[in-house]
Amino acid sequence: MVAAAIFILSWGLRPFASDADAGSTLSYYLETGNNPSSHPVTAASAVATPSPTLSPAIYAALPGLNTVAVYPIASNGNVPSLVGNASISNPGGIGYWNGRIYVTNEATDSITVYPAGANGSVSPIVTIAGDKTRLGGPKAIAFDSAGNIYVANAAQDSGGHDSVTKYAAGSSGDVAPVAEITGAATKLSSPSGLTVDSSGNIYVANEGSNNGGLDSITVYAAGSIGNAAPSKVISGAATLLDRPGGVAVDAKGNIYATSFGAEGNSSVSILVYSKDGGGNVAPSTSIDGDCAVLSCPGAIALDASANIYVTNPGNIASGDESVAVFTHDTVVPGYTGQCLTPAYNIFGPKTGIEQPFGIAVDSTGGIYVANQDADSVVVFQTGDNGNVAPTARIATDNEIFAPAGVAVDPSGKIYVANGNADRHVSNSVTIYAPGSNAATAPVASIGWNYSGTDKADINGPFAVAVDKQGKIYVANQTDGYNFDGSITVYSAGSTGNVAPIAKISGTKTEDKTGLKTPNGLAVDAANKLYVLNEFGEQAGSITIYSAGASGNIPPEGTIAGGHTKLQSPAGMALDASGNIYVTNDGGANSVTIYAAGSKGDVAPKATIAGSKTGLATPRGIAIDSKGNIYVANASDGVVTDEGADDDDSGQKAPATITVYPPGSNGDVAPIATITGPLTSLQHPEGIAIGLANLTQGPPQNLAAYDWSIAASPNLADKPPAKELVERFMLSVETSVAGKAGPVVGAQKLRSYRFANLRHNGFMSMVAETGSDSASSCSDPHGWTFCSVYIVDKTSTGFEVYKTLGSIDGSGNVPLGIQNLGHDGNLELIVSQTFTSIPRQCRAIWPAIYAWRGSGYSNVSEDFKDFYRIQLDATKGLIANLPPTGPSYDQRDKECLQAQMARFERVLGSPNAGIEAAIAATNSKDPMKIPFGIWDLMGIHTPEARQYLNSLHSSPDPNIKAVLRQLAYPGAQEMVKAASEFVRLR
């Protein structure tokens, strides 16, 4: 607030004695140019996710992706799964561009892309992979101003070629690069870091010493292609480069790099080279790694304010992995080896940081970290510090392996049979809480725990079912007599390495069960058990067992024979009436339906088959409560225990889920088809219908919210929790620190509101921040230093504006967001102090701001009626001093009179208050001299300017001191910051 600025201009040379004198810190800023920001040590906690609301959904087991996909029951087309597979595998680099996160995956030579607000086990919205891409050991990723994608590939160690590949903006799939830099002349050598400046120049950090080469930074001109020589090389002993892990460039062209530490310089971790430096050149600036607690500096990133973000993969055994942030105002240009501790240091078990080898920062200070060991991306906000949980984590951590079967009980619990793929058997059933539609740990798991005797007796599980009492049935394919299979049954609530309460299986000498590679299970209302067998004397069978069956017993009924039209059956389900539905993938591509109670060589009552059906290698099948039929079609190939595709026809059409209405028969077209890249469908096996949490929880990062006008109920009417906004604003304040005056102390969020200020389709957030003091920012006797931010989310990113002042209510001034013109447009009223008498009073001006196309302009002159009301109210206050009003006394009179005069000037009396202001400058009380000078500065008439000019020849030392401080370079910036909204981004 201006009050603090006025206070320092009068008393800035006095020692900083107390909170009441906080303004003197600003005097230090004006005199030295140093930013005295103190950074808080904690951040607000993430907002808790609300209890899920469960609705019907489709569950599909995807063995190739180690996950279960979930879709709303009415899904159709290319719809995203509520649960996906992050497909992050040994990530090396990460980048942010236009609301998307790009991750390079070294293990799969791919780039996977996620929305910035992603959280949990989400599938990528874009994947770049394939032979055409020429990706090989991708280590780092960067973007030019047009969004073209650049990737540093360290493929030399694996027999390939080190390179930088460039892809057109928006590339997807197996796409060839539009340019590639590779060859001996490039001097690329195990590239580990990459960035592109605003002119398109490409900067690469090379860990050459890893393979006998030279550690270096190579720079390539925009448009470089092929075996192009670098335009600049930074390398040699003087550079102090040693296994540089990352490179970044600021707006001035300075080059930043991390360095592991050469012998004799082991403590140097962050190196900065001037724009014009090249060759064996010493860094112009560097940061000591010991002071910074960086044992193994990795990737580096800069935000728009040149704050420095560094990963510290550290030592796994010592657990010192971290992300360090150095604010730009703490780094002294031209000083090498400076001993700095990070302004923020994110580390500890809650962070989820594990071998962080990539880092990126978005426009509001969101920090994205790629964890190589954890195959994950964790997201923080600038300002997070210490052992703080991330706002989001993208990973697949559901403990599912090669799922073949899935079932959902009436309460919504999810049961997954973790079967076999490529001969690897996990032999377990994992159980998840209702509504578990993100990467989540199971609430229970049945199976051997790799210690002691295997009691659970699960062997190659392929299907799972649950009866109405909660008993769990598992079909085991690699168990029993001659490995023909078995059925194990577990009591409700089972978990761990528990023995089954029943088991249907042959003995070592004979088998009466009729089981032959069971791959489907169902339980009817009477708890009869139906088992689908893939093989048998004919082309498969259905064996039926009485409730409670156990041991080597024959089925009470069997459906098998030539009339059944069973042909390598793959999935089975029952409807509410007991009708039996079976998918046949052995070339038949059909669904055969048998009447309830069927036995023997019985013909189906209906068959769905034909070119219109869309059936293509049908596997899983499920029936909803209305009788609709859902089929998982693995036409893209099915993973089996033999490691081969069951699809002998060679057809590789996309996998689908097709839906048919009740009573379907013949060559019927589906009423819905789920397919497409967003669905995550790949080799689907089992399928089930059950309850799922279809309502995604709110993002844990305010930047990920939809700020559009259409979403206003989520913001204006129901704003996010204060903890979430506080974390976001801490990130904003840090990323723009120093651009509109200093931050004095830790700025806390005091209030916030969302409103349609710009009429551009997006909401704006108005936030007031200040010290932790309990006093109001608008208290005429208080000295709380407060700021008002406007944060706008536009179609191209975030814009941030700031002024000094308050939107708290005070006295008769109705502050905040109002429609003063009654024209549908909103104005923002900010309480700003324009002059004061220290320790006595402040003269407060309610300034009116509105969006005018290119910024927030002061439109006070347009609302004279508003100021007439304020003038009358102020006159009433003066007339009643004292004793009316507990917060007003004679100390306020001079400030209220100055306030009244300013209202009169807006209403048509340009010299109102000039005599009182001149008298104050001639006062014998040194406190009143700056009060008069600042008041005169707000009187824009020739008489006021003439008098102000005459003060320069005054012999009064107090007047000279005020004028001298006004002449400081930072003074005008402070005046600007205290009298208008300054755009910071």
mmCIF file of C-alpha atoms in Angstrom, residues 143-266:
data_model
loop_
_atom_site.group_PDB
_atom_site.id
_atom_site.type_symbol
_atom_site.label_atom_id
_atom_site.label_comp_id
_atom_site.label_asym_id
_atom_site.label_seq_id
_atom_site.Cartn_x
_atom_site.Cartn_y
_atom_site.Cartn_z
ATOM 1 C CA PHE A 143 9.923 -26.421 -27.812
ATOM 2 C CA ASP A 144 10.397 -23.410 -30.033
ATOM 3 C CA SER A 145 8.038 -20.426 -30.080
ATOM 4 C CA ALA A 146 5.824 -22.147 -32.680
ATOM 5 C CA GLY A 147 5.431 -25.311 -30.616
ATOM 6 C CA ASN A 148 7.709 -27.492 -32.729
ATOM 7 C CA ILE A 149 9.121 -30.361 -30.650
ATOM 8 C CA TYR A 150 12.871 -30.991 -30.232
ATOM 9 C CA VAL A 151 14.257 -34.160 -28.637
ATOM 10 C CA ALA A 152 17.830 -34.956 -27.584
ATOM 11 C CA ASN A 153 18.536 -38.660 -28.252
ATOM 12 C CA ALA A 154 21.477 -40.363 -26.522
ATOM 13 C CA ALA A 155 21.464 -43.543 -28.580
ATOM 14 C CA GLN A 156 25.214 -43.981 -29.049
ATOM 15 C CA ASP A 157 25.621 -46.225 -26.020
ATOM 16 C CA SER A 158 23.022 -48.633 -27.437
ATOM 17 C CA GLY A 159 24.589 -48.788 -30.881
ATOM 18 C CA GLY A 160 22.635 -45.922 -32.416
ATOM 19 C CA HIS A 161 23.477 -42.323 -33.172
ATOM 20 C CA ASP A 162 23.318 -39.315 -30.884
ATOM 21 C CA SER A 163 20.945 -36.804 -32.408
ATOM 22 C CA VAL A 164 18.481 -33.975 -32.031
ATOM 23 C CA THR A 165 15.202 -34.739 -33.775
ATOM 24 C CA LYS A 166 12.583 -32.101 -34.537
ATOM 25 C CA TYR A 167 8.858 -32.768 -34.985
ATOM 26 C CA ALA A 168 6.149 -30.460 -36.241
ATOM 27 C CA ALA A 169 3.863 -28.944 -33.624
ATOM 28 C CA GLY A 170 0.963 -31.290 -32.885
ATOM 29 C CA SER A 171 2.759 -34.420 -34.117
ATOM 30 C CA SER A 172 1.322 -37.779 -33.100
ATOM 31 C CA GLY A 173 1.919 -41.448 -33.760
ATOM 32 C CA ASP A 174 4.704 -42.992 -35.828
ATOM 33 C CA VAL A 175 5.719 -39.712 -37.473
ATOM 34 C CA ALA A 176 9.029 -38.892 -39.115
ATOM 35 C CA PRO A 177 10.989 -35.877 -37.836
ATOM 36 C CA VAL A 178 10.934 -32.759 -40.009
ATOM 37 C CA ALA A 179 14.631 -32.279 -39.226
ATOM 38 C CA GLU A 180 17.428 -34.234 -37.590
ATOM 39 C CA ILE A 181 20.848 -33.067 -36.404
ATOM 40 C CA THR A 182 23.289 -35.975 -36.305
ATOM 41 C CA GLY A 183 26.794 -36.864 -37.447
ATOM 42 C CA ALA A 184 30.428 -36.372 -36.510
ATOM 43 C CA ALA A 185 30.457 -32.652 -37.329
ATOM 44 C CA THR A 186 27.683 -31.936 -34.804
ATOM 45 C CA LYS A 187 29.972 -32.823 -31.855
ATOM 46 C CA LEU A 188 26.983 -34.349 -30.082
ATOM 47 C CA SER A 189 28.176 -36.690 -27.355
ATOM 48 C CA SER A 190 25.642 -38.352 -25.030
ATOM 49 C CA PRO A 191 23.243 -35.378 -25.042
ATOM 50 C CA SER A 192 21.499 -35.006 -21.704
ATOM 51 C CA GLY A 193 19.895 -31.553 -21.795
ATOM 52 C CA LEU A 194 18.175 -29.432 -24.427
ATOM 53 C CA THR A 195 16.574 -26.019 -24.824
ATOM 54 C CA VAL A 196 15.573 -23.665 -27.636
ATOM 55 C CA ASP A 197 15.696 -19.870 -27.358
ATOM 56 C CA SER A 198 13.196 -17.351 -28.731
ATOM 57 C CA SER A 199 15.153 -17.109 -32.003
ATOM 58 C CA GLY A 200 15.100 -20.858 -32.566
ATOM 59 C CA ASN A 201 18.748 -21.511 -31.642
ATOM 60 C CA ILE A 202 19.224 -24.995 -30.178
ATOM 61 C CA TYR A 203 21.337 -25.583 -27.057
ATOM 62 C CA VAL A 204 22.473 -29.093 -26.064
ATOM 63 C CA ALA A 205 24.253 -30.241 -22.887
ATOM 64 C CA ASN A 206 26.540 -33.195 -23.670
ATOM 65 C CA GLU A 207 27.721 -35.652 -21.017
ATOM 66 C CA GLY A 208 30.573 -36.636 -23.297
ATOM 67 C CA SER A 209 32.831 -38.028 -20.598
ATOM 68 C CA ASN A 210 30.345 -40.862 -20.146
ATOM 69 C CA ASN A 211 31.573 -42.417 -23.400
ATOM 70 C CA GLY A 212 35.074 -41.051 -23.806
ATOM 71 C CA GLY A 213 34.025 -37.755 -25.348
ATOM 72 C CA LEU A 214 34.079 -34.189 -24.074
ATOM 73 C CA ASP A 215 31.648 -32.541 -21.699
ATOM 74 C CA SER A 216 30.238 -29.581 -23.575
ATOM 75 C CA ILE A 217 27.400 -27.290 -24.492
ATOM 76 C CA THR A 218 26.841 -27.179 -28.239
ATOM 77 C CA VAL A 219 24.710 -24.511 -29.892
ATOM 78 C CA TYR A 220 23.101 -24.849 -33.326
ATOM 79 C CA ALA A 221 21.602 -22.115 -35.459
ATOM 80 C CA ALA A 222 17.855 -22.120 -36.072
ATOM 81 C CA GLY A 223 16.983 -24.411 -38.963
ATOM 82 C CA SER A 224 20.081 -26.624 -38.578
ATOM 83 C CA ILE A 225 19.740 -30.054 -40.151
ATOM 84 C CA GLY A 226 21.871 -33.096 -40.874
ATOM 85 C CA ASN A 227 25.579 -33.211 -40.077
ATOM 86 C CA ALA A 228 25.609 -29.535 -39.080
ATOM 87 C CA ALA A 229 28.507 -28.062 -37.153
ATOM 88 C CA PRO A 230 27.546 -26.097 -34.031
ATOM 89 C CA SER A 231 27.678 -22.317 -34.190
ATOM 90 C CA LYS A 232 29.205 -22.304 -30.711
ATOM 91 C CA VAL A 233 30.837 -24.851 -28.412
ATOM 92 C CA ILE A 234 31.475 -24.297 -24.696
ATOM 93 C CA SER A 235 34.014 -26.881 -23.550
ATOM 94 C CA GLY A 236 37.327 -27.152 -21.759
ATOM 95 C CA ALA A 237 38.855 -27.043 -18.300
ATOM 96 C CA ALA A 238 38.016 -23.392 -17.698
ATOM 97 C CA THR A 239 34.290 -24.013 -18.238
ATOM 98 C CA LEU A 240 34.129 -26.298 -15.140
ATOM 99 C CA LEU A 241 31.677 -28.507 -17.043
ATOM 100 C CA ASP A 242 31.547 -32.061 -15.763
ATOM 101 C CA ARG A 243 28.746 -34.338 -16.928
ATOM 102 C CA PRO A 244 26.267 -31.476 -17.447
ATOM 103 C CA GLY A 245 22.771 -32.740 -16.770
ATOM 104 C CA GLY A 246 20.765 -29.876 -18.223
ATOM 105 C CA VAL A 247 20.874 -26.552 -20.033
ATOM 106 C CA ALA A 248 18.609 -23.474 -20.055
ATOM 107 C CA VAL A 249 18.697 -19.974 -21.564
ATOM 108 C CA ASP A 250 17.216 -16.772 -20.133
ATOM 109 C CA ALA A 251 15.669 -13.863 -22.034
ATOM 110 C CA LYS A 252 19.037 -12.089 -22.220
ATOM 111 C CA GLY A 253 20.753 -15.071 -23.800
ATOM 112 C CA ASN A 254 22.709 -16.164 -20.715
ATOM 113 C CA ILE A 255 23.283 -19.931 -20.715
ATOM 114 C CA TYR A 256 22.677 -21.946 -17.524
ATOM 115 C CA ALA A 257 23.963 -25.492 -16.999
ATOM 116 C CA THR A 258 24.248 -27.975 -14.169
ATOM 117 C CA SER A 259 27.571 -29.675 -13.534
ATOM 118 C CA PHE A 260 28.350 -32.743 -11.488
ATOM 119 C CA GLY A 261 31.640 -31.244 -10.353
ATOM 120 C CA ALA A 262 35.059 -31.601 -11.929
ATOM 121 C CA GLU A 263 38.015 -32.667 -9.822
ATOM 122 C CA GLY A 264 39.170 -29.691 -7.818
ATOM 123 C CA ASN A 265 35.819 -27.949 -8.349
ATOM 124 C CA SER A 266 33.504 -30.566 -6.922
#
